[in-house]
Coordinates of C-alpha atoms in Angstrom, one line a residue:
Chain C
M1 CA 2.5 28.0 -26.5
S2 CA 2.3 27.2 -22.9
L3 CA 4.5 24.8 -20.9
L4 CA 2.2 21.9 -20.4
T5 CA 0.1 21.8 -23.6
A6 CA 2.5 19.9 -25.9
P7 CA 0.4 16.9 -26.8
R8 CA 2.3 13.7 -27.1
S9 CA 1.2 13.1 -30.6
T10 CA 2.6 16.2 -32.2
K11 CA 5.6 15.4 -34.2
A12 CA 8.7 17.6 -33.7
K13 CA 9.1 20.0 -36.6
P14 CA 12.2 19.5 -38.8
E15 CA 15.1 21.3 -37.3
E16 CA 15.5 24.0 -40.0
T17 CA 11.9 25.3 -39.9
R18 CA 12.0 25.9 -36.1
S19 CA 13.0 29.2 -34.7
A20 CA 15.5 29.6 -32.0
S21 CA 12.9 30.4 -29.4
E22 CA 10.9 27.3 -30.3
I23 CA 13.9 25.1 -29.9
R24 CA 14.6 26.7 -26.5
A25 CA 11.0 26.2 -25.5
D26 CA 11.2 22.5 -26.5
K27 CA 14.3 22.0 -24.4
R28 CA 12.7 23.6 -21.4
R29 CA 9.7 21.4 -21.8
G30 CA 11.9 18.4 -21.9
R31 CA 13.7 19.5 -18.7
V32 CA 10.5 20.0 -16.8
G33 CA 9.3 16.6 -17.9
Y34 CA 12.4 14.9 -16.6
L35 CA 12.1 16.9 -13.4
L36 CA 8.6 15.6 -13.0
I37 CA 9.2 12.0 -13.5
L38 CA 12.7 11.6 -12.2
P39 CA 12.0 11.5 -8.4
G40 CA 9.4 8.8 -8.8
F41 CA 11.5 6.8 -11.2
I42 CA 14.5 6.9 -8.9
F43 CA 12.3 5.6 -6.1
M44 CA 11.0 2.8 -8.4
L45 CA 14.5 1.9 -9.5
L46 CA 15.8 1.8 -5.9
F47 CA 12.9 -0.1 -4.4
F48 CA 11.4 -2.2 -7.3
V49 CA 14.0 -2.8 -10.0
L50 CA 17.1 -3.2 -7.8
P51 CA 15.3 -5.5 -5.3
V52 CA 14.3 -7.8 -8.2
F53 CA 18.0 -8.2 -9.0
S54 CA 18.7 -8.6 -5.4
L55 CA 16.2 -11.4 -5.3
L56 CA 17.9 -13.0 -8.3
A57 CA 21.3 -12.7 -6.7
T58 CA 20.0 -14.0 -3.3
S59 CA 18.4 -17.0 -5.1
L60 CA 21.9 -18.1 -6.1
Y61 CA 23.6 -17.7 -2.7
T62 CA 25.2 -20.7 -1.0
K63 CA 25.4 -21.6 2.7
P64 CA 29.1 -21.9 3.6
P65 CA 30.0 -24.8 5.8
G66 CA 29.8 -23.9 9.5
A67 CA 27.9 -20.6 8.9
D68 CA 25.3 -19.3 11.4
I69 CA 21.6 -19.4 10.7
G70 CA 20.7 -16.7 8.1
Q71 CA 24.3 -16.3 6.9
F72 CA 24.9 -16.9 3.2
A73 CA 27.7 -16.2 0.8
P74 CA 27.3 -14.9 -2.7
A75 CA 27.7 -17.6 -5.3
L76 CA 26.2 -19.0 -8.5
Q77 CA 24.5 -22.1 -7.0
F78 CA 21.9 -22.9 -9.6
S79 CA 21.1 -26.1 -7.8
N80 CA 18.9 -23.9 -5.5
Y81 CA 16.4 -23.8 -8.2
T82 CA 16.3 -27.5 -8.9
A83 CA 16.1 -28.2 -5.2
V84 CA 13.1 -26.0 -4.5
L85 CA 11.3 -26.9 -7.7
G86 CA 11.8 -30.6 -6.9
S87 CA 10.2 -30.1 -3.5
Y88 CA 7.6 -27.5 -4.2
W89 CA 6.3 -28.0 -7.7
P90 CA 3.0 -29.4 -6.4
E91 CA 2.4 -26.1 -4.4
L92 CA 3.3 -24.1 -7.5
V93 CA 0.9 -26.0 -9.7
R94 CA -1.8 -25.9 -7.1
S95 CA -1.5 -22.1 -6.7
F96 CA -2.0 -21.7 -10.5
A97 CA -4.9 -24.2 -10.5
F98 CA -6.7 -22.4 -7.6
A99 CA -6.1 -19.0 -9.1
L100 CA -7.4 -20.2 -12.5
I101 CA -10.6 -21.7 -11.0
A102 CA -11.1 -18.6 -8.8
T103 CA -10.7 -16.4 -11.9
V104 CA -13.3 -18.3 -13.9
A105 CA -15.7 -18.3 -11.0
A106 CA -15.2 -14.5 -10.4
L107 CA -15.8 -14.0 -14.1
A108 CA -19.0 -16.0 -14.0
I109 CA -20.2 -13.9 -11.0
G110 CA -18.7 -10.6 -11.8
Y111 CA -19.8 -10.3 -15.5
P112 CA -23.6 -10.5 -14.8
M113 CA -23.1 -8.1 -11.9
A114 CA -21.3 -5.6 -14.1
Y115 CA -23.9 -6.2 -16.9
L116 CA -26.8 -5.6 -14.5
V117 CA -25.4 -2.3 -13.3
A118 CA -23.9 -1.0 -16.5
V119 CA -26.5 -2.1 -19.1
R120 CA -29.7 -3.1 -17.5
L121 CA -29.9 -0.2 -15.1
R122 CA -28.6 2.4 -17.6
G123 CA -30.2 5.7 -17.0
R124 CA -31.2 5.0 -13.4
K125 CA -28.4 7.0 -11.9
L126 CA -29.1 6.7 -8.2
L127 CA -29.5 2.9 -8.3
Q128 CA -26.4 2.6 -10.4
G129 CA -24.5 4.7 -7.9
I130 CA -25.6 2.7 -4.9
L131 CA -24.8 -0.6 -6.5
L132 CA -21.4 0.7 -7.7
V133 CA -20.6 1.6 -4.1
L134 CA -21.7 -1.9 -3.0
I135 CA -19.3 -3.4 -5.6
I136 CA -16.3 -1.5 -4.0
A137 CA -17.7 -1.9 -0.5
P138 CA -15.3 -4.8 0.3
F139 CA -12.3 -2.5 -0.2
F140 CA -13.6 -0.5 2.8
T141 CA -13.3 -3.4 5.3
S142 CA -10.1 -5.2 6.0
F143 CA -9.2 -8.1 3.7
I144 CA -8.3 -10.3 6.6
L145 CA -11.3 -9.5 8.7
R146 CA -13.6 -10.5 5.8
T147 CA -11.6 -13.7 5.1
Q148 CA -11.9 -14.5 8.8
A149 CA -15.7 -13.8 8.6
W150 CA -15.9 -16.4 5.8
K151 CA -14.0 -18.8 7.9
Q152 CA -16.6 -18.5 10.7
I153 CA -19.5 -18.6 8.2
L154 CA -18.2 -21.8 6.7
A155 CA -17.1 -23.3 10.0
D156 CA -18.2 -26.7 11.1
E157 CA -20.7 -25.2 13.6
G158 CA -21.7 -22.4 11.3
P159 CA -25.0 -21.9 9.4
V160 CA -23.8 -23.0 5.9
V161 CA -22.5 -26.4 7.0
A162 CA -25.7 -27.0 9.1
V163 CA -27.9 -26.3 6.1
L164 CA -25.8 -28.4 3.7
R165 CA -25.8 -31.3 6.1
A166 CA -29.6 -31.0 6.6
V167 CA -30.3 -31.3 2.9
A168 CA -27.7 -34.0 2.6
L169 CA -25.5 -32.1 0.2
L170 CA -22.8 -32.7 2.7
P171 CA -22.2 -35.9 4.6
E172 CA -22.8 -35.9 8.4
D173 CA -19.2 -35.4 9.1
G174 CA -18.4 -33.3 6.1
R175 CA -16.9 -29.9 6.4
L176 CA -16.1 -26.8 4.3
T177 CA -13.2 -25.2 6.1
A178 CA -9.8 -26.7 5.6
T179 CA -10.8 -27.8 2.1
A180 CA -9.7 -26.6 -1.4
F181 CA -13.3 -25.5 -1.9
A182 CA -13.1 -23.0 0.9
V183 CA -9.8 -21.6 -0.3
V184 CA -11.1 -21.2 -3.9
C185 CA -14.3 -19.6 -2.5
G186 CA -12.2 -17.2 -0.5
L187 CA -10.1 -16.3 -3.5
T188 CA -13.1 -15.8 -5.7
Y189 CA -14.8 -13.6 -3.1
N190 CA -11.7 -11.5 -2.3
F191 CA -10.8 -10.6 -5.9
L192 CA -14.4 -10.3 -7.2
P193 CA -14.3 -6.4 -7.2
F194 CA -11.1 -6.5 -9.3
M195 CA -13.0 -8.5 -11.9
T196 CA -16.2 -6.6 -11.8
L197 CA -14.9 -3.0 -12.0
P198 CA -12.9 -3.2 -15.2
I199 CA -15.8 -5.1 -16.9
Y200 CA -18.2 -2.4 -15.6
A201 CA -16.0 0.4 -16.9
N202 CA -16.1 -1.3 -20.3
L203 CA -19.8 -2.1 -20.4
E204 CA -20.7 1.4 -19.3
R205 CA -19.5 2.7 -22.6
L206 CA -21.2 0.0 -24.6
D207 CA -23.7 1.4 -27.1
T208 CA -27.0 -0.4 -26.3
R209 CA -28.3 0.3 -29.8
L210 CA -25.9 -2.4 -31.0
I211 CA -27.7 -5.0 -28.8
E212 CA -31.1 -3.8 -30.2
A213 CA -29.7 -4.1 -33.7
G214 CA -28.8 -7.7 -32.9
G215 CA -32.4 -8.3 -32.0
D216 CA -33.7 -6.5 -35.1
L217 CA -31.6 -8.9 -37.2
Y218 CA -33.4 -11.9 -35.6
A219 CA -30.5 -12.9 -33.3
N220 CA -31.8 -14.4 -30.1
P221 CA -30.5 -12.8 -26.9
F222 CA -27.8 -15.4 -26.4
T223 CA -26.5 -15.0 -30.0
T224 CA -26.5 -11.3 -29.6
F225 CA -24.5 -11.6 -26.4
R226 CA -22.0 -14.0 -27.9
T227 CA -21.5 -12.1 -31.1
V228 CA -21.9 -8.4 -30.1
T229 CA -21.7 -7.7 -26.3
L230 CA -19.0 -10.2 -25.3
P231 CA -16.5 -9.3 -28.1
L232 CA -16.9 -5.6 -27.4
S233 CA -16.3 -6.1 -23.7
M234 CA -13.2 -8.2 -24.1
P235 CA -10.7 -5.5 -23.0
G236 CA -12.6 -5.3 -19.7
V237 CA -12.7 -9.1 -19.4
I238 CA -9.0 -9.3 -20.0
A239 CA -8.1 -6.6 -17.5
G240 CA -10.4 -8.2 -14.9
T241 CA -9.1 -11.7 -15.4
L242 CA -5.5 -10.4 -15.1
L243 CA -6.2 -8.3 -12.0
T244 CA -7.8 -11.4 -10.4
F245 CA -5.4 -14.2 -11.6
I246 CA -2.1 -12.4 -10.7
P247 CA -2.8 -11.5 -7.1
A248 CA -4.8 -14.8 -6.5
S249 CA -1.8 -17.0 -7.6
G250 CA 0.5 -15.3 -5.1
D251 CA -2.0 -14.9 -2.3
Y252 CA -1.7 -17.0 0.9
I253 CA -4.1 -15.4 3.3
N254 CA -7.0 -17.4 2.0
A255 CA -5.0 -20.6 2.0
A256 CA -3.8 -20.0 5.5
L257 CA -7.1 -18.9 7.1
L258 CA -9.6 -21.0 5.1
G259 CA -7.4 -24.0 4.2
N260 CA -4.5 -24.5 6.5
N261 CA -3.8 -28.1 5.7
Q262 CA -1.3 -29.8 3.5
N263 CA -3.7 -30.3 0.5
T264 CA -4.4 -26.5 0.2
T265 CA -0.9 -25.1 0.7
M266 CA -0.2 -22.4 -1.8
I267 CA 3.2 -21.2 -3.0
G268 CA 3.0 -17.9 -1.1
Q269 CA 2.8 -19.8 2.2
V270 CA 5.9 -21.8 1.2
I271 CA 7.9 -18.7 0.3
D272 CA 6.8 -17.0 3.6
S273 CA 7.8 -20.0 5.7
R274 CA 11.1 -20.5 3.8
F275 CA 12.0 -17.0 4.6
F276 CA 10.9 -16.7 8.2
R277 CA 10.7 -20.2 9.7
V278 CA 13.3 -22.2 7.8
V279 CA 15.5 -19.1 7.3
D280 CA 16.5 -20.4 3.8
Y281 CA 16.8 -17.1 2.0
P282 CA 18.2 -18.5 -1.2
G283 CA 15.5 -21.2 -1.5
A284 CA 12.7 -18.6 -0.8
S285 CA 14.2 -16.2 -3.3
A286 CA 14.5 -18.9 -6.0
L287 CA 10.8 -19.8 -5.5
S288 CA 9.8 -16.1 -5.6
F289 CA 11.7 -15.6 -8.8
V290 CA 10.2 -18.7 -10.4
L291 CA 6.7 -17.5 -9.4
M292 CA 7.4 -14.1 -11.0
L293 CA 8.7 -15.6 -14.3
A294 CA 5.9 -18.1 -14.5
I295 CA 3.3 -15.4 -14.1
L296 CA 5.0 -13.1 -16.6
F297 CA 5.1 -16.0 -19.1
L298 CA 1.4 -16.8 -18.6
V299 CA 0.3 -13.2 -18.8
I300 CA 2.3 -12.5 -22.0
L301 CA 0.9 -15.7 -23.5
Y302 CA -2.6 -14.8 -22.5
V303 CA -2.4 -11.2 -23.7
R304 CA -0.8 -12.3 -27.0
R305 CA -3.7 -14.7 -27.6
F306 CA -6.7 -12.6 -26.6
G307 CA -5.3 -9.2 -25.8
T308 CA -5.5 -5.7 -27.3
K309 CA -2.6 -3.3 -27.2
E310 CA -4.4 -0.7 -25.1
L311 CA -3.8 -2.8 -22.0
L312 CA -0.1 -1.9 -21.7
Chain L
M1 CA -39.7 -20.6 -22.2
R2 CA -36.5 -18.8 -22.5
R3 CA -38.4 -15.5 -23.2
R4 CA -40.0 -15.9 -19.8
I5 CA -36.8 -16.6 -17.8
G6 CA -34.5 -14.3 -19.9
P7 CA -35.3 -10.9 -18.4
W8 CA -35.1 -12.2 -14.8
L9 CA -31.9 -14.2 -15.2
V10 CA -29.5 -11.3 -15.0
P11 CA -31.2 -9.4 -12.1
V12 CA -31.6 -12.6 -10.0
F13 CA -28.1 -13.8 -10.6
G14 CA -26.6 -10.3 -10.2
G15 CA -28.6 -9.9 -6.9
L16 CA -27.2 -13.2 -5.6
A17 CA -23.7 -12.0 -6.5
F18 CA -24.3 -8.8 -4.5
L19 CA -25.4 -10.9 -1.6
F20 CA -22.2 -13.0 -1.8
L21 CA -20.2 -9.8 -1.8
L22 CA -21.9 -8.3 1.2
V23 CA -22.6 -11.2 3.6
P24 CA -19.1 -11.2 5.2
I25 CA -19.2 -7.4 5.6
A26 CA -22.5 -7.7 7.4
Y27 CA -21.0 -10.5 9.5
V28 CA -18.0 -8.4 10.5
F29 CA -20.4 -5.6 11.4
A30 CA -22.8 -7.8 13.4
F31 CA -20.0 -9.4 15.4
S32 CA -18.7 -6.0 16.5
F33 CA -21.8 -6.0 18.8
N34 CA -21.1 -9.5 20.1
D35 CA -20.7 -9.8 23.9
A36 CA -17.7 -11.9 23.0
G37 CA -15.3 -12.0 25.9
R38 CA -12.0 -13.3 24.7
T39 CA -12.9 -15.0 21.5
N40 CA -15.3 -13.6 19.0
L41 CA -16.2 -16.9 17.4
T42 CA -19.8 -17.6 18.4
W43 CA -22.7 -15.2 19.1
R44 CA -23.2 -14.6 22.8
G45 CA -25.5 -11.7 22.9
F46 CA -25.8 -8.0 22.0
T47 CA -23.6 -5.4 23.6
L48 CA -22.4 -1.9 22.9
D49 CA -19.3 -2.3 25.2
N50 CA -17.0 -2.9 22.2
W51 CA -18.0 0.3 20.5
R52 CA -17.7 2.2 23.8
N53 CA -14.2 1.0 24.4
P54 CA -12.6 0.1 21.0
C55 CA -9.2 0.1 22.6
G56 CA -10.2 -2.5 25.2
A57 CA -8.3 -5.4 23.7
P58 CA -4.6 -5.4 24.3
A59 CA -2.4 -4.1 21.4
V60 CA -5.2 -3.4 19.0
C61 CA -5.0 0.3 19.1
E62 CA -1.2 0.4 19.0
A63 CA -1.4 -1.6 15.8
L64 CA -4.1 0.8 14.5
A65 CA -2.0 3.8 15.3
N66 CA 1.0 2.3 13.5
S67 CA -1.2 1.7 10.5
L68 CA -2.7 5.1 10.4
Q69 CA 0.7 6.7 10.7
I70 CA 2.3 4.5 8.0
S71 CA -0.6 4.9 5.6
S72 CA -0.6 8.7 6.0
V73 CA 3.1 9.1 5.2
V74 CA 2.7 6.6 2.3
T75 CA -0.3 8.5 0.9
I76 CA 1.7 11.7 0.8
I77 CA 4.8 10.2 -0.8
A78 CA 2.9 8.1 -3.3
T79 CA 0.5 10.9 -4.3
I80 CA 3.2 13.5 -4.9
L81 CA 5.6 11.2 -6.8
G82 CA 2.8 9.4 -8.7
T83 CA 1.0 12.6 -9.7
A84 CA 4.3 14.1 -11.0
I85 CA 5.0 10.9 -13.0
A86 CA 1.5 10.9 -14.4
I87 CA 1.6 14.5 -15.6
G88 CA 5.1 14.0 -17.0
L89 CA 4.3 10.8 -18.9
V90 CA 1.1 12.2 -20.5
R91 CA 2.4 15.7 -21.3
Y92 CA 6.0 15.2 -22.3
R93 CA 7.7 13.0 -24.8
F94 CA 10.6 10.9 -23.7
K95 CA 12.9 8.6 -25.6
F96 CA 12.1 5.8 -23.2
N97 CA 8.4 6.2 -22.9
A98 CA 7.6 2.5 -23.4
T99 CA 10.2 1.5 -20.8
A100 CA 8.7 4.1 -18.4
N101 CA 5.2 2.8 -18.8
M102 CA 6.5 -0.8 -18.3
L103 CA 8.2 0.2 -15.1
I104 CA 4.9 1.6 -13.7
F105 CA 2.9 -1.4 -15.0
L106 CA 5.2 -4.2 -13.7
P107 CA 4.6 -3.8 -10.0
L108 CA 0.9 -4.1 -10.7
A109 CA 1.5 -7.3 -12.6
T110 CA 3.7 -8.9 -10.0
P111 CA 2.1 -10.8 -7.0
E112 CA 2.6 -9.2 -3.6
V113 CA 4.7 -12.2 -2.4
V114 CA 7.3 -11.4 -5.0
L115 CA 7.3 -7.7 -4.3
G116 CA 7.6 -8.3 -0.6
A117 CA 10.3 -11.0 -1.0
S118 CA 12.5 -9.0 -3.3
L119 CA 12.4 -6.0 -1.1
L120 CA 13.2 -8.2 1.9
A121 CA 16.1 -9.7 0.0
Q122 CA 17.3 -6.2 -0.8
F123 CA 17.0 -5.0 2.8
L124 CA 18.8 -8.2 4.1
N125 CA 21.6 -7.7 1.6
I126 CA 22.3 -4.2 2.5
G127 CA 21.7 -4.8 6.2
V128 CA 18.7 -2.4 6.9
D129 CA 16.8 -3.0 10.1
L130 CA 13.1 -3.8 9.4
G131 CA 10.5 -1.5 10.9
V132 CA 8.2 1.4 10.2
G133 CA 10.6 2.9 7.7
T134 CA 10.9 -0.2 5.6
I135 CA 7.1 -0.6 5.6
I136 CA 6.7 2.9 4.4
I137 CA 9.1 2.3 1.5
A138 CA 7.5 -1.0 0.6
H139 CA 4.0 0.5 0.6
S140 CA 5.0 3.7 -1.3
M141 CA 6.6 1.5 -4.0
F142 CA 3.3 -0.3 -5.0
C143 CA 1.1 2.7 -4.3
I144 CA 3.0 4.9 -6.7
S145 CA 1.9 2.7 -9.6
F146 CA -1.8 2.9 -8.5
V147 CA -1.6 6.7 -8.3
V148 CA 0.0 7.0 -11.7
V149 CA -2.6 4.8 -13.3
A150 CA -5.5 6.7 -11.6
V151 CA -4.1 10.2 -12.3
K152 CA -2.9 9.5 -15.8
A153 CA -6.5 8.8 -17.0
R154 CA -7.5 12.2 -15.6
V155 CA -4.6 14.1 -17.2
A156 CA -5.3 12.4 -20.5
S157 CA -9.0 13.5 -20.4
L158 CA -8.0 17.1 -19.8
D159 CA -8.6 19.5 -22.6
P160 CA -5.3 21.2 -23.5
K161 CA -7.3 24.2 -25.0
L162 CA -8.0 25.3 -21.4
E163 CA -4.4 25.9 -20.7
E164 CA -3.9 27.5 -24.1
A165 CA -6.7 29.9 -23.2
A166 CA -4.9 30.7 -19.9
A167 CA -1.7 31.4 -21.9
D168 CA -3.6 33.6 -24.3
L169 CA -4.8 35.6 -21.2
Y170 CA -1.1 36.1 -20.3
A171 CA -0.9 33.5 -17.6
S172 CA 2.6 32.3 -17.1
P173 CA 3.0 28.5 -17.5
I174 CA 3.3 28.1 -13.7
Q175 CA 0.1 30.3 -13.1
A176 CA -1.7 28.3 -15.8
F177 CA -0.8 25.1 -14.1
W178 CA -1.8 26.1 -10.6
R179 CA -4.9 28.1 -11.5
V180 CA -6.3 25.9 -14.3
T181 CA -4.7 22.5 -14.6
F182 CA -4.3 21.6 -11.0
P183 CA -7.9 22.4 -9.9
L184 CA -9.2 20.3 -12.8
L185 CA -6.9 17.4 -11.8
L186 CA -7.7 17.7 -8.1
P187 CA -10.7 15.3 -7.9
G188 CA -8.6 12.7 -9.7
I189 CA -5.6 13.3 -7.4
V190 CA -7.8 13.1 -4.2
A191 CA -9.3 9.8 -5.5
A192 CA -5.8 8.4 -6.2
A193 CA -4.7 9.5 -2.7
L194 CA -7.7 7.7 -1.1
L195 CA -6.9 4.6 -3.1
A196 CA -3.3 4.7 -2.0
F197 CA -4.4 5.1 1.6
A198 CA -6.8 2.2 1.4
M199 CA -4.2 0.0 -0.3
S200 CA -1.6 0.8 2.2
F201 CA -3.9 0.5 5.2
D202 CA -5.2 -2.9 4.1
D203 CA -1.9 -4.5 2.9
F204 CA -0.8 -7.6 4.7
I205 CA 1.5 -9.7 2.5
I206 CA 4.1 -7.0 1.6
T207 CA 3.9 -5.7 5.1
N208 CA 4.5 -9.1 6.6
F209 CA 7.8 -9.4 4.7
N210 CA 9.1 -6.0 5.5
S211 CA 7.8 -5.1 9.0
G212 CA 10.2 -6.9 11.4
N213 CA 8.3 -6.9 14.7
V214 CA 6.2 -3.8 14.1
D215 CA 2.5 -4.6 14.2
T216 CA 0.1 -3.1 11.7
F217 CA -3.7 -3.5 11.9
P218 CA -3.9 -6.3 9.3
K219 CA -0.9 -8.0 10.8
F220 CA -2.4 -7.8 14.2
I221 CA -5.6 -9.5 13.0
Y222 CA -3.7 -12.1 11.1
V223 CA -1.7 -13.1 14.1
A224 CA -4.8 -12.9 16.4
A225 CA -6.8 -15.1 13.9
T226 CA -5.2 -18.3 15.3
R227 CA -6.5 -17.7 18.8
G228 CA -9.6 -15.6 18.0
I229 CA -9.9 -12.0 16.9
P230 CA -11.1 -9.6 19.6
A231 CA -14.5 -7.9 18.9
Q232 CA -12.7 -4.6 19.1
A233 CA -11.0 -5.4 15.8
N234 CA -14.5 -5.8 14.3
V235 CA -15.4 -2.4 15.8
I236 CA -12.4 -0.7 14.1
G237 CA -13.1 -2.6 10.8
S238 CA -16.7 -1.5 10.9
A239 CA -15.9 2.1 11.8
M240 CA -13.4 2.3 8.9
F241 CA -16.1 0.9 6.6
I242 CA -18.6 3.6 7.7
I243 CA -16.0 6.4 7.3
A244 CA -15.0 5.2 3.8
L245 CA -18.6 5.0 2.8
L246 CA -19.3 8.5 4.1
I247 CA -16.2 9.8 2.2
V248 CA -17.4 8.2 -1.1
I249 CA -21.0 9.4 -0.7
G250 CA -19.8 12.8 0.3
G251 CA -17.5 13.0 -2.7
Q252 CA -20.3 11.9 -5.0
I253 CA -22.7 14.6 -3.6
L254 CA -20.0 17.2 -3.9
S255 CA -19.2 16.4 -7.5
N256 CA -22.9 16.3 -8.4
R257 CA -23.4 19.7 -6.9
R258 CA -20.4 21.0 -8.8
A259 CA -21.7 19.6 -12.0
K260 CA -25.1 21.2 -11.4
L261 CA -23.5 24.6 -10.6
L262 CA -21.5 24.5 -13.7
A263 CA -24.5 23.5 -15.8
A264 CA -26.6 26.3 -14.2
R265 CA -24.1 29.0 -15.3

């Protein structure tokens, strides 16, 4: 048996039925496996796991009396948490609200897109390929350049505002930038491919005969969709919503470029300015830690409620 | 009534969605030809000057050079470490398999602000100067997870019988790996490397926390955004777009040709 062919599923034979050479081969296999994963895992331990503990420790630091700016002493000052939560809970709630709306909007836009390419255009390889490239096209241009482009498209003197004012959907002095609407739009736009791709990957494998069967059984298209297509594509929907919601709730580029006023501040902006402008490392760390815990809690809740095991 | 609208609903809505996706890209592209002067905010006429002299604006090419250098190193580190992990996790049994998978999954389920902030806290606590080195570490950390996820799918879909056949033909395990397994994994590894490069090149938030005063391309644009982004940044953004598009299309053609060749045999 060769070195790399041991499938994970094969159970180890009971000790007494294995020959000495087989046992040796098994050990070697184990050793190669550890050699393969060890460098990467040491890297992850040093630069992901340890920093999270560092963040936790820093969030409990205290500022000794008379210390310079940026100097803190190790402590267990839990009041850091109550202090930042007391001041910044609106931003925290707003971040989750914006991320939630953007996720729902991205689902509403991304699902039909994925369905169009994966199911409606099945068999038309070239068109499918072109549209798939268009879905990932935003990844090829800088995130910030695109967000800045939205800012200029939605700007007061831009085309969208002019049209909306002309048809009186927007009052004469109404504007789109510096509003919550613009921030949510930006979030929806920027994370749309993260929503569309997992759903596409899922729908691509969907057996279209099941949809036909729904029609044969006198279900109207909507019923077929609700009872057949949607449940089958749930793993894709869950992956897509997570890949949209998690980065969106921590994002602050959209809020900074498209919002940039007090009513659109998101928690990422607060963490950034606590670190770099206010130089309050414990406060910033406490906020980051709260954000991480809150998201983990929400994600676990969500996956428990709707999820399948194959996600993790 | 529904029967009439039904068939058109998905294409029309999907088409609008594609429009939504592409308008800002077209905008970035169009404004790379703007005779902008200092600020590239309004259309002032067509010019090719920006494309002829993409380094014309101060500091833009320094930032670009930093980004290219950082992303190249990150791609190498993340691809090697990530591919090794992916092969190890799929092909070997470990006692702590679930923990290992969790360790790879968690960075993907953590917002960038938190990743950036925790690394910054770490660097501040042990007194490391922020700069190119810390950016490379920070990017490699989250890119490894992407590489593992991408390559793992490829390893899992590989037929172990091919390697057994190689072993039957008296190939040593190492020969079997380099002559059979590796070439079969290569397209997946290349795709993962490109993903890592793109992720690293475009990252702003984690970079912003761990870069000190080193400028990367996204950081340059973000800082410039307050007073107006020079048209040269649009040129570089558009050029990157075209290069990436060519790579993807080229890769597609190459794999199609390979599939046809294999089918013809």
